[in-house]
Coordinates of C-alpha atoms in Angstrom, one line a residue:
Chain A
X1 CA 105.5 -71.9 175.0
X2 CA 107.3 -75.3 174.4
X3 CA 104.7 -77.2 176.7
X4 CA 102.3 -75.7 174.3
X5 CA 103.6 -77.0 171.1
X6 CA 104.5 -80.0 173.0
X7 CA 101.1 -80.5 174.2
X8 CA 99.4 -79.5 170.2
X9 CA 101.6 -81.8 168.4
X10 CA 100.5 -84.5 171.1
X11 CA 97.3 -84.0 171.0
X12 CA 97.0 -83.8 167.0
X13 CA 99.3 -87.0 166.4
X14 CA 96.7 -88.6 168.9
X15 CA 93.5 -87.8 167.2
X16 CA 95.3 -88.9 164.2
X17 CA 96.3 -92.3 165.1
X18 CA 93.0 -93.0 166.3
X19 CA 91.1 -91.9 164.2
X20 CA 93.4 -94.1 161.6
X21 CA 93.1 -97.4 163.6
X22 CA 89.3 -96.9 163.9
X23 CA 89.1 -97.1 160.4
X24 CA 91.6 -99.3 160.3
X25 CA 89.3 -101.9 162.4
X26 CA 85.9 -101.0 160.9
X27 CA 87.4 -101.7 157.4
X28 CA 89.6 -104.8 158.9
X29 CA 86.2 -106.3 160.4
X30 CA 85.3 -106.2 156.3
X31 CA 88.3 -107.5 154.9
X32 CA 88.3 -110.1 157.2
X33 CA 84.8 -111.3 155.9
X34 CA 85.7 -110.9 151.9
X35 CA 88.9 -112.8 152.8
X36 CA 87.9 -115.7 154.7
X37 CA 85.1 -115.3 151.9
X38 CA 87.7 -115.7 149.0
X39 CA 89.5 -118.7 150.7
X40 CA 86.0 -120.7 150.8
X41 CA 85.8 -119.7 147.3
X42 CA 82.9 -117.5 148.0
X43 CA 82.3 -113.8 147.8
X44 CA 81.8 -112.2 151.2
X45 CA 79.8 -109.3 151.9
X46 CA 79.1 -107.0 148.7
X47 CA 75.8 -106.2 148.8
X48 CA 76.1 -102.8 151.0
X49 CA 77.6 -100.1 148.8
X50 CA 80.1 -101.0 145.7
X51 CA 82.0 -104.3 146.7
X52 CA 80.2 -104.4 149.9
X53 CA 82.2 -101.0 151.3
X54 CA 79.7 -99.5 153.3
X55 CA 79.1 -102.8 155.3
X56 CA 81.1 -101.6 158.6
X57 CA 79.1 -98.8 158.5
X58 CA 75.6 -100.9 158.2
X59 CA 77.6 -103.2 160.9
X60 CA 77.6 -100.1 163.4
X61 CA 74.7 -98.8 163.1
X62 CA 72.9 -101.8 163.1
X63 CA 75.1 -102.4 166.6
X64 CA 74.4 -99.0 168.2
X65 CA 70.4 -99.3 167.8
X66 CA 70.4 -102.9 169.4
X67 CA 69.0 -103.6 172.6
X68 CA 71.6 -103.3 175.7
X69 CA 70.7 -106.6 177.8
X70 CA 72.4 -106.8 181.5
X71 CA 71.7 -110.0 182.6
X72 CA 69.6 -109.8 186.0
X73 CA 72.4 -111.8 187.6
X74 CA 75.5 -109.9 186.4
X75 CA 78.0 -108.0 188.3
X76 CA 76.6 -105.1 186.8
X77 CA 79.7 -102.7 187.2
X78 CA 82.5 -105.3 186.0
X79 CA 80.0 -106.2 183.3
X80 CA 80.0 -102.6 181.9
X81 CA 83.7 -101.9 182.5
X82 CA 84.7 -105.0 181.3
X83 CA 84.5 -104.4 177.2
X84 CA 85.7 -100.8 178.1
X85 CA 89.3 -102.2 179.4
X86 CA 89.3 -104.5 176.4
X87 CA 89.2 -101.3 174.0
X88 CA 91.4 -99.2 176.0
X89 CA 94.0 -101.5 176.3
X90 CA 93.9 -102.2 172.5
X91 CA 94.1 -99.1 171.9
X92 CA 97.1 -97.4 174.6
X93 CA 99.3 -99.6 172.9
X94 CA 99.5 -97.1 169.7
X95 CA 101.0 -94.7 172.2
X96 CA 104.6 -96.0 171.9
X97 CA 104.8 -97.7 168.7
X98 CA 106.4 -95.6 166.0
X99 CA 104.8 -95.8 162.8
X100 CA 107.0 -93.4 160.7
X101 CA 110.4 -91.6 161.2
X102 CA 109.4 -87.8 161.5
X103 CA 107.7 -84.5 159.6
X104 CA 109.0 -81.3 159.1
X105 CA 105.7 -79.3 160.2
X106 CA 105.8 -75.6 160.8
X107 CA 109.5 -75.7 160.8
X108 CA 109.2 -78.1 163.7
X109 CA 110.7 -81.5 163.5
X110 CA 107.5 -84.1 164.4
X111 CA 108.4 -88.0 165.3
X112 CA 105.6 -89.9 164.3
X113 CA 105.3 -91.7 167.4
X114 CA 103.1 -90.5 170.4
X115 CA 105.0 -91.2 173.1
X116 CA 108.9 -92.0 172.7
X117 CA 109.2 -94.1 176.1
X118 CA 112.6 -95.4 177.1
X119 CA 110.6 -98.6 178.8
X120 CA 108.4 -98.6 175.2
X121 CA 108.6 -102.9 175.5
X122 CA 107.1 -103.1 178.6
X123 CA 105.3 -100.9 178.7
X124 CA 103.5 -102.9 175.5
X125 CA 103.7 -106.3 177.2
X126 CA 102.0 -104.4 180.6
X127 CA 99.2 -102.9 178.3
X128 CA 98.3 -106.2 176.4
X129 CA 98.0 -108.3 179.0
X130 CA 95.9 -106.0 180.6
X131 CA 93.9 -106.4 177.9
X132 CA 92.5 -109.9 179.1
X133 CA 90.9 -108.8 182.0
X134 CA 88.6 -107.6 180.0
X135 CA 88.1 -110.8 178.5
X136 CA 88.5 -112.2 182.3
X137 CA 86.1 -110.3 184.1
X138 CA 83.8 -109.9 180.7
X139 CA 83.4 -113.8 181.3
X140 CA 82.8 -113.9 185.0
X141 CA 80.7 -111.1 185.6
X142 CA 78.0 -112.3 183.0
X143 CA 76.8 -115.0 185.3
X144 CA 77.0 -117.8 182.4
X145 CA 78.5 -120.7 182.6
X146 CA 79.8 -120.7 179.1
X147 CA 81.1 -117.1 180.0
X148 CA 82.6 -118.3 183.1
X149 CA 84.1 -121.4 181.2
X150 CA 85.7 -118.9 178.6
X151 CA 86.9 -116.5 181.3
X152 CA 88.9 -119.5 182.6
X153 CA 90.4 -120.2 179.8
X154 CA 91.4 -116.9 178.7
X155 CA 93.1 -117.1 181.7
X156 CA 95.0 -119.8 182.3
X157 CA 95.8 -119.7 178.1
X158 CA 97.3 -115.7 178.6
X159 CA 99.6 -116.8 181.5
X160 CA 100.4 -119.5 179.4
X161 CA 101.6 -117.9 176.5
X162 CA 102.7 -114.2 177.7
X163 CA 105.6 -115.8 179.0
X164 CA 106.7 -117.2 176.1
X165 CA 105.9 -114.7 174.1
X166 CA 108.4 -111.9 176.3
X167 CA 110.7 -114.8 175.9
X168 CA 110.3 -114.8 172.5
X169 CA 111.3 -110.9 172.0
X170 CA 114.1 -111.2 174.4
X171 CA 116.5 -112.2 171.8
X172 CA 116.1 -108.7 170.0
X173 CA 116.3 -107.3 173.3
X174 CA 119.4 -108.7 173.5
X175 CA 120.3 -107.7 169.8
X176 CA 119.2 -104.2 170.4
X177 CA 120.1 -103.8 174.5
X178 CA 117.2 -100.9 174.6
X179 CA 113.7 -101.6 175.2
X180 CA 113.1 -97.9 173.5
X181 CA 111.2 -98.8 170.4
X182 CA 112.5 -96.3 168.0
X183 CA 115.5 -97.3 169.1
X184 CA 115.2 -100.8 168.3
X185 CA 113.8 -99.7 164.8
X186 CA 116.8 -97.2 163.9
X187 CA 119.7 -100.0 164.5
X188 CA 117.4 -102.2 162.0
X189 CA 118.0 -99.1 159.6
X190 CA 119.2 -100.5 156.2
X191 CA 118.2 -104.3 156.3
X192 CA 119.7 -104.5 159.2
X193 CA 116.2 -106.5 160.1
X194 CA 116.1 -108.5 163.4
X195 CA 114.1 -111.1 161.1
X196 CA 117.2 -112.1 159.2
X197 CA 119.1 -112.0 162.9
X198 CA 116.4 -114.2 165.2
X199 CA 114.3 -115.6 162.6
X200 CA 113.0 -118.0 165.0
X201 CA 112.0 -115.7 167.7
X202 CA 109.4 -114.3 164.7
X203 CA 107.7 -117.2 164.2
X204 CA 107.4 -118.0 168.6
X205 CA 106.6 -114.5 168.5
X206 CA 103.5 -114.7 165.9
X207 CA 102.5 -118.2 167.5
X208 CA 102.3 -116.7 170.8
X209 CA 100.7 -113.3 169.3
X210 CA 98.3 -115.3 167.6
X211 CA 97.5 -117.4 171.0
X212 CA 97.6 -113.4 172.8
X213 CA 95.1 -112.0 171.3
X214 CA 92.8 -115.0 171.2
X215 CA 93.0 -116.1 167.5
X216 CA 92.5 -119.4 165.4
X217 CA 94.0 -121.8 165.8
X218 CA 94.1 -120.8 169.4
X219 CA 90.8 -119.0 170.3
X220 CA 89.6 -121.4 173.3
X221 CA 88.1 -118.4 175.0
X222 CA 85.0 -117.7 172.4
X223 CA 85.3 -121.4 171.0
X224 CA 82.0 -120.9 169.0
X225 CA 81.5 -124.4 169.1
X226 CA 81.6 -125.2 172.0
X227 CA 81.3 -122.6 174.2
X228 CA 79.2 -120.8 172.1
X229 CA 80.9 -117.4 171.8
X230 CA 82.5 -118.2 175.5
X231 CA 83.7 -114.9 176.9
X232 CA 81.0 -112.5 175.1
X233 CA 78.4 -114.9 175.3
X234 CA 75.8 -112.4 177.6
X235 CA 77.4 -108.7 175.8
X236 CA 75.0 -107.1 173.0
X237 CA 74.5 -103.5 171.4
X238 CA 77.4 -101.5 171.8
X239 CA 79.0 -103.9 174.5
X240 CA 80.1 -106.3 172.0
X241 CA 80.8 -104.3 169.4
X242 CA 83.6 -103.1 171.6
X243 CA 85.2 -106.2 172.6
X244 CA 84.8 -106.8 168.6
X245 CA 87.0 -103.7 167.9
X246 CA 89.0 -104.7 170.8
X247 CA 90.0 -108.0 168.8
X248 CA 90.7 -106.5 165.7
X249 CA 92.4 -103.3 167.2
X250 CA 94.8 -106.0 169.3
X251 CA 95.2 -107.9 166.2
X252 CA 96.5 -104.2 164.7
X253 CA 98.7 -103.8 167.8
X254 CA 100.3 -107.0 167.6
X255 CA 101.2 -107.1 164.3
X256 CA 102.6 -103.2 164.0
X257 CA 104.9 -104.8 167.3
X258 CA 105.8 -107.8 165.7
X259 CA 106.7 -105.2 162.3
X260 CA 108.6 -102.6 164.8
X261 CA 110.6 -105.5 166.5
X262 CA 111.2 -107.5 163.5
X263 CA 110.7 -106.4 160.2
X264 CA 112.2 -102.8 160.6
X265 CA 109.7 -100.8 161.5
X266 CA 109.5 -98.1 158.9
X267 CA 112.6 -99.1 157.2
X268 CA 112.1 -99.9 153.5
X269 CA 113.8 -100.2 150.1
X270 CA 113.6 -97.0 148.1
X271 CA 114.8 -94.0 149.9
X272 CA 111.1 -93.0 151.0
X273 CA 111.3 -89.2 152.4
X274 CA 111.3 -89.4 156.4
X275 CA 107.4 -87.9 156.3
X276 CA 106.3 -91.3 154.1
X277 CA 108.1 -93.8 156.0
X278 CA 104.9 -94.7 157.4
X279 CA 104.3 -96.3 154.3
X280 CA 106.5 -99.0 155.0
X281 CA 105.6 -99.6 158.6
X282 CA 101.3 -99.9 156.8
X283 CA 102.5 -102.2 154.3
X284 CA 104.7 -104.5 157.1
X285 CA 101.5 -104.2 158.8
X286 CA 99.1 -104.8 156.6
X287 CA 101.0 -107.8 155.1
X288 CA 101.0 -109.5 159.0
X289 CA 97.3 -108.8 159.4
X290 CA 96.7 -110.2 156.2
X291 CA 98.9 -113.4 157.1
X292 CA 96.4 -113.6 160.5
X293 CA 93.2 -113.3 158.4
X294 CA 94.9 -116.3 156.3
X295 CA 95.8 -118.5 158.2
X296 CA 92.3 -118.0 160.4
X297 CA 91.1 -119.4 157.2
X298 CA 93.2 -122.2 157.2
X299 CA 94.0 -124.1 160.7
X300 CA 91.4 -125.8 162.6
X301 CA 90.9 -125.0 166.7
X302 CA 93.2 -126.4 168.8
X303 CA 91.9 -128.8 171.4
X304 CA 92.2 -127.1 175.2
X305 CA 94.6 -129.6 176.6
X306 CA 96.7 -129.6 173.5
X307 CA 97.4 -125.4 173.3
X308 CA 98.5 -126.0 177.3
X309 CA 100.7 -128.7 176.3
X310 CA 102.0 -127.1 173.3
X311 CA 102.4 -123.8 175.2
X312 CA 104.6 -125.3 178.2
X313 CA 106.0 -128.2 176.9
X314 CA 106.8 -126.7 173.0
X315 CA 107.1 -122.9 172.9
X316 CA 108.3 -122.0 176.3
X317 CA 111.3 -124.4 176.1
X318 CA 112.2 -123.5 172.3
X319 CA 112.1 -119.6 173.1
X320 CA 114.5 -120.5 176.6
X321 CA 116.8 -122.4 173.6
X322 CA 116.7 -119.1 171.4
X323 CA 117.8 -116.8 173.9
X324 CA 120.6 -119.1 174.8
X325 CA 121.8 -119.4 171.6
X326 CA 121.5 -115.9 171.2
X327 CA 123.5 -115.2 174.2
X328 CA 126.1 -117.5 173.2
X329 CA 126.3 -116.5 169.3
X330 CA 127.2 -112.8 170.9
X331 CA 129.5 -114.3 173.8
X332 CA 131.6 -116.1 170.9
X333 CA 131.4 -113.1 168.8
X334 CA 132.0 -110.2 170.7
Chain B
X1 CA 126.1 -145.1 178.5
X2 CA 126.9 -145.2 175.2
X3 CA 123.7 -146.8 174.0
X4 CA 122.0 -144.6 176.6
X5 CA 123.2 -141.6 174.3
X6 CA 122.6 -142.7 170.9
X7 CA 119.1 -143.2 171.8
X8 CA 118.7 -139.9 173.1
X9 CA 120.1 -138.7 169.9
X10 CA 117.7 -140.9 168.1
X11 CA 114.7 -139.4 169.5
X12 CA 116.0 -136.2 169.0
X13 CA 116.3 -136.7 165.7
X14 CA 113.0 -138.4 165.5
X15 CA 111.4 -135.5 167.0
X16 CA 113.0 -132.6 165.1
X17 CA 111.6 -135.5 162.2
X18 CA 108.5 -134.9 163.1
X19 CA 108.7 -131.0 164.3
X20 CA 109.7 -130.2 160.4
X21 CA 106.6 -133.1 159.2
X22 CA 104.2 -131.0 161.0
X23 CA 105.4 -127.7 160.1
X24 CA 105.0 -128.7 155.8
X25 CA 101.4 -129.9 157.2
X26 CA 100.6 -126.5 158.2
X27 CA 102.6 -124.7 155.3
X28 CA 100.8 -126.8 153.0
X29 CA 97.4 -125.6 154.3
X30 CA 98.1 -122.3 154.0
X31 CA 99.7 -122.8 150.3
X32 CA 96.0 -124.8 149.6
X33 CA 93.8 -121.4 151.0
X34 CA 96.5 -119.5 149.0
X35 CA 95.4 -120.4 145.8
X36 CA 91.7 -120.6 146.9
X37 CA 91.8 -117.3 148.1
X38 CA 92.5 -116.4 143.8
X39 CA 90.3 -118.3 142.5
X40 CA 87.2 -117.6 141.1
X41 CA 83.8 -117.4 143.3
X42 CA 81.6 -120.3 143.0
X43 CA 78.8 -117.5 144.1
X44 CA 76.0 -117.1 141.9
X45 CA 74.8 -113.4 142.7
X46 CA 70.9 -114.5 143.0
X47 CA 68.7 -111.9 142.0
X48 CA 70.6 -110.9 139.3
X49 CA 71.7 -114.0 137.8
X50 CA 69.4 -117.2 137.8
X51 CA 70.7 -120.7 137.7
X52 CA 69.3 -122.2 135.1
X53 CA 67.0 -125.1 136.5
X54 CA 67.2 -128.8 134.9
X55 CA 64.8 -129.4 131.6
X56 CA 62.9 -131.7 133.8
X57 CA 62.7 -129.4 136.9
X58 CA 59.2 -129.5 138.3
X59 CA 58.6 -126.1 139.1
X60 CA 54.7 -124.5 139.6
X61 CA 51.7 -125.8 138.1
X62 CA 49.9 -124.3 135.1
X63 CA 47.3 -124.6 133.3
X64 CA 47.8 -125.1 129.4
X65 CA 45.1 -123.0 127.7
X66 CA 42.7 -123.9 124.6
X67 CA 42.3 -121.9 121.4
X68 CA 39.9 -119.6 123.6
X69 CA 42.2 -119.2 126.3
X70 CA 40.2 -120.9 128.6
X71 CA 41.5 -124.6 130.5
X72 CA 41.2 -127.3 128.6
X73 CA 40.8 -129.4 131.8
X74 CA 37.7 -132.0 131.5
X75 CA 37.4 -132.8 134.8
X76 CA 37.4 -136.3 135.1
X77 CA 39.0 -135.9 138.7
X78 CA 42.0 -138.2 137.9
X79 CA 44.9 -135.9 139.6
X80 CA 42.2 -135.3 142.5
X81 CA 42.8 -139.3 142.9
X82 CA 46.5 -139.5 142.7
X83 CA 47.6 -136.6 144.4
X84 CA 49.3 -137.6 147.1
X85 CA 48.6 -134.9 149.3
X86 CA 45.5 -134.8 148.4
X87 CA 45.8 -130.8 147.2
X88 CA 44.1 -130.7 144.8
X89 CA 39.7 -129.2 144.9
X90 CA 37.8 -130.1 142.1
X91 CA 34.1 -129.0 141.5
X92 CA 32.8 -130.4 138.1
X93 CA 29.6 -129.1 136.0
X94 CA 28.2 -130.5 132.9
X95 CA 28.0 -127.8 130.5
X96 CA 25.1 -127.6 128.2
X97 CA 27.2 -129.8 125.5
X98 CA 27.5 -132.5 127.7
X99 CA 31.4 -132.0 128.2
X100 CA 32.2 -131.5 131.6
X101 CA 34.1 -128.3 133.1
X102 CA 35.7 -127.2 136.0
X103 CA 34.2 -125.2 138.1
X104 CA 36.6 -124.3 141.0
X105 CA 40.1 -125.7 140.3
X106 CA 42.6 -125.0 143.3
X107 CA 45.8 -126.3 143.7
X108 CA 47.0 -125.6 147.6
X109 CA 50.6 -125.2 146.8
X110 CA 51.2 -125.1 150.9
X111 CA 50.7 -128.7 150.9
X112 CA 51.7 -130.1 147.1
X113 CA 54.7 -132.1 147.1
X114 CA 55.5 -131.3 143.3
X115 CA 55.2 -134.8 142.9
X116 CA 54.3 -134.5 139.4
X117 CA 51.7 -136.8 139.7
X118 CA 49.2 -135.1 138.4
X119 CA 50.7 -133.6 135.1
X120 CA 51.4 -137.4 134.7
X121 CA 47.7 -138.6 135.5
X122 CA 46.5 -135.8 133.3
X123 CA 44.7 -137.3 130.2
X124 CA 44.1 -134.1 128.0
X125 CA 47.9 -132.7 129.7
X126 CA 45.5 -129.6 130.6
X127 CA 47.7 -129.2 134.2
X128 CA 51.4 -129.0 134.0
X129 CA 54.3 -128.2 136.2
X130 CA 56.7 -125.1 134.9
X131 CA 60.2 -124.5 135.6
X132 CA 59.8 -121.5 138.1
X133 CA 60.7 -121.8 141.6
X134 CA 60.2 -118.6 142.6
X135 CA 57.0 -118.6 144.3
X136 CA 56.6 -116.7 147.8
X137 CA 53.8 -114.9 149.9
X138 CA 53.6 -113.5 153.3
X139 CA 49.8 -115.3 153.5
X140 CA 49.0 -119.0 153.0
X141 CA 45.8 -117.7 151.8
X142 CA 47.5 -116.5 148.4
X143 CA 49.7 -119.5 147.8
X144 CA 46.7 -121.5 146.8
X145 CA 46.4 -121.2 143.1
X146 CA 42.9 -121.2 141.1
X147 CA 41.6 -121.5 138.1
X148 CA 42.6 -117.8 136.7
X149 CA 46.4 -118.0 138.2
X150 CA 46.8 -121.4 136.9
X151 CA 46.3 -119.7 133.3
X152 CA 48.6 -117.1 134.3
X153 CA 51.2 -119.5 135.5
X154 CA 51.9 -120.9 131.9
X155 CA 55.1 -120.1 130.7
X156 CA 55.1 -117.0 128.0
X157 CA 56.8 -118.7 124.9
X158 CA 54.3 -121.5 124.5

């Protein structure tokens, strides 16, 4: 009977987190547009529906009636599968990130996470980077040259900044000494906030985040300029509307992380009742997406050689100096 | 050794100098989008609103019409001469008065340059151009203008 109820609640808080962060993404992919639109003191889309809010809607249609081109040269299975492991991995990593505290339902106490892992950190930092083999073999398998060219870079620039980017969380590892997510989010209880404790490690964390899930100022792999779309140069129809919600549904990921590790997760202010502490966790997250839209519309690309440099030579040794002086700020104080 | 030292601490210094220079660059970005991103739209919502076009904008051609509501074109081929494209088709007949008339008048607005020239050369100012820019077709056939749409053309107020 328990494996029941287990497997109900499961299966309900599943359907109800994706179906949330699919409308989350289709209605990001619009707010992105209006607020790039706003910083270039324009309007963005409002044509489709008041204020323009039927435009994912138009978007997805328009994408699911489009032609499906394989190229005659592709690798025809990694060419399908690719934008498929982009989306899934986007996606898995709702499964341990806990967006509320819990709901009395049925006279059954509910956590509002899916999955409570013990290993919830890396089990995240396994997920996303599994995410750019999507982007990897999405590049390669396309036989394009500017596909290839992106796949490389998307590459080289993940290994770059992945490790800098689990150096970056290990101070609040360190803090917390649980890699359990709801753990690390109940000892922030009461402004308690690892921001205020490794304020540093936030920014190298949304640096490298920004660099993870291939964003301005870092996104060499689709560098429209250049590369002219790079990675998803060959994908149309539904194809590349799935690495599209890939994108925006990492973007989500990494900035509910960077809100469970840093900003307290679903801690907030006014004594919220346990059931609406998600509130706090979709304000934290909304307010980091909205800080990635932003600055999108605000700092230039990077030049290749220069995200390398900075990656190695900058981040990597400044995270390594934060978890030493972590280490000895707890050594000296107990 | 000493001197050694102090220049490493220099270029420490010089570096965490230029680490916090860079950093107020960036900031100072994202404070210019900031107040961008409240400001007003520079958008003018087209097909709703119209921006007003300059008094001496030179828009389509018309024809200003006589009492009778007919052209008072003569004829005497003068913007046939100075167009620069050369757009313009005049036939001429002699009516029985002696004036002269037009009898086919086109203007092949595919090729006119809205130079102007002609409302210039004009000596009775029968041909004009107006101040609307709006002028599409899906045929090149239609966007050559005759006698009867020149007429139509003139603006409603005069």
């Amino acid at each position: 009977m328990e494996l029941i109820y287990f497997l109900i609640e499961t299966i309900a808080k599943v359907v109800a987190v994706f179906a949330c962060l699919m409308a989350a993404v289709a209605y990001l992919t619009l707010a992105e547009r209006k607020i790039l639109g706003h910083i270039q003191v324009r309007c963005g889309p409002n044509r489709v529906g008041p204020f323009g809010l039927f435009q994912p809607i138009a978007d997805g249609i328009k994408a699911f009636f489009k032609e499906d081109l394989v190229p005659a040269r592709a690798d025809k299975p990694l060419f399908v599968i690719a934008p498929m492991i982009s989306i899934t991995a986007a996606i898995s990593l709702f499964a341990v990130i806990p967006f509320g505290e819990y709901i009395e339902l049925f006279g059954r106490r509910v956590s509002l996470v899916i999955a409570d892992l013990d290993i919830g950190l890396l089990y995240v930092f396994a997920i996303a980077s599994l995410g750019e083999y999507g982007v990897v073999l999405g590049g390669w398998s396309g036989y394009n040259k500017y596909g290839l060219m992106g796949a490389l870079r998307a590459a080289a620039q993940m290994i770059s900044y992945e490790l800098a980017l689990a150096l970056s969380v290990m101070g609040v590892l360190m803090i917390a000494g649980t890699l359990n997510l709801v753990g690390i989010v109940q000892q922030q209880a009461g402004w308690h906030w690892n921001l205020f404790y490794q304020p540093f490690a936030f920014i190298f964390y949304l640096v490298c985040a920004l660099a993870e899930i291939n964003r301005t100022p870092f996104d060499m792999p689709e560098a429209e300029a250049e590369l002219a779309c790079g990675f998803n140069i060959e994908y149309s129809s539904m194809k590349f509307a799935l690495f599209f919600m890939a994108e925006y549904a990492h973007l989500v990921a990494v900035c509910a992380i960077a809100t469970t590790l840093f900003l307290g997760g679903w801690d907030g202010p006014f004594n919220l009742p346990p059931a609406l502490s998600w509130i706090w966790f979709v304000a934290k997250t909304g307010i980091l997406v909205f800080f990635f839209i932003w600055e999108r519309g605000t700092f230039p690309r990077l030049r290749y050689d220069q995200i390398m440099r900075f990656g190695w030579k900058f981040l990597l040794p400044l995270t390594l100096a934060n978890i030493f002086g972590t280490g000895l700020y707890m050594i000296l104080t107990g | 050794m000493v001197i050694s030292l102090l220049t490493g601490i220099w270029w420490f210094i010089k570096g965490i100098g230029l680490l916090l220079a860079s950093v107020f660059a960036l900031l100072k970005g994202l404070r210019l989008t900031f107040t961008k991103f409240f400001s007003r739209p520079v958008t003018i919502q087209y097909p709703e609103k119209k921006r007003a076009v300059a008094p001496r904008w030179r828009g389509i051609h018309y024809f200003k019409s006589d009492e009778k509501g007919d052209t008072c074109c003569v004829a005497c081929g003068l913007c046939v001469v100075i167009c620069p494209s050369q757009c313009i088709r005049l036939v001429a007949v002699e009516l029985d008065g002696g004036e002269r008339y037009p009898e086919i008048y086109e203007i092949n607005t595919v090729r006119c340059i809205y130079c102007g020239m002609c409302a210039e050369a004009c000596p009775v100012n029968a041909i004009k151009l107006g101040r609307n820019y709006e002028f599409v077709d899906y045929q090149r056939a239609n966007l050559v203008l005759d006698k009867g749409r020149l007429l139509a053309n003139a603006p409603k107020e005069v």
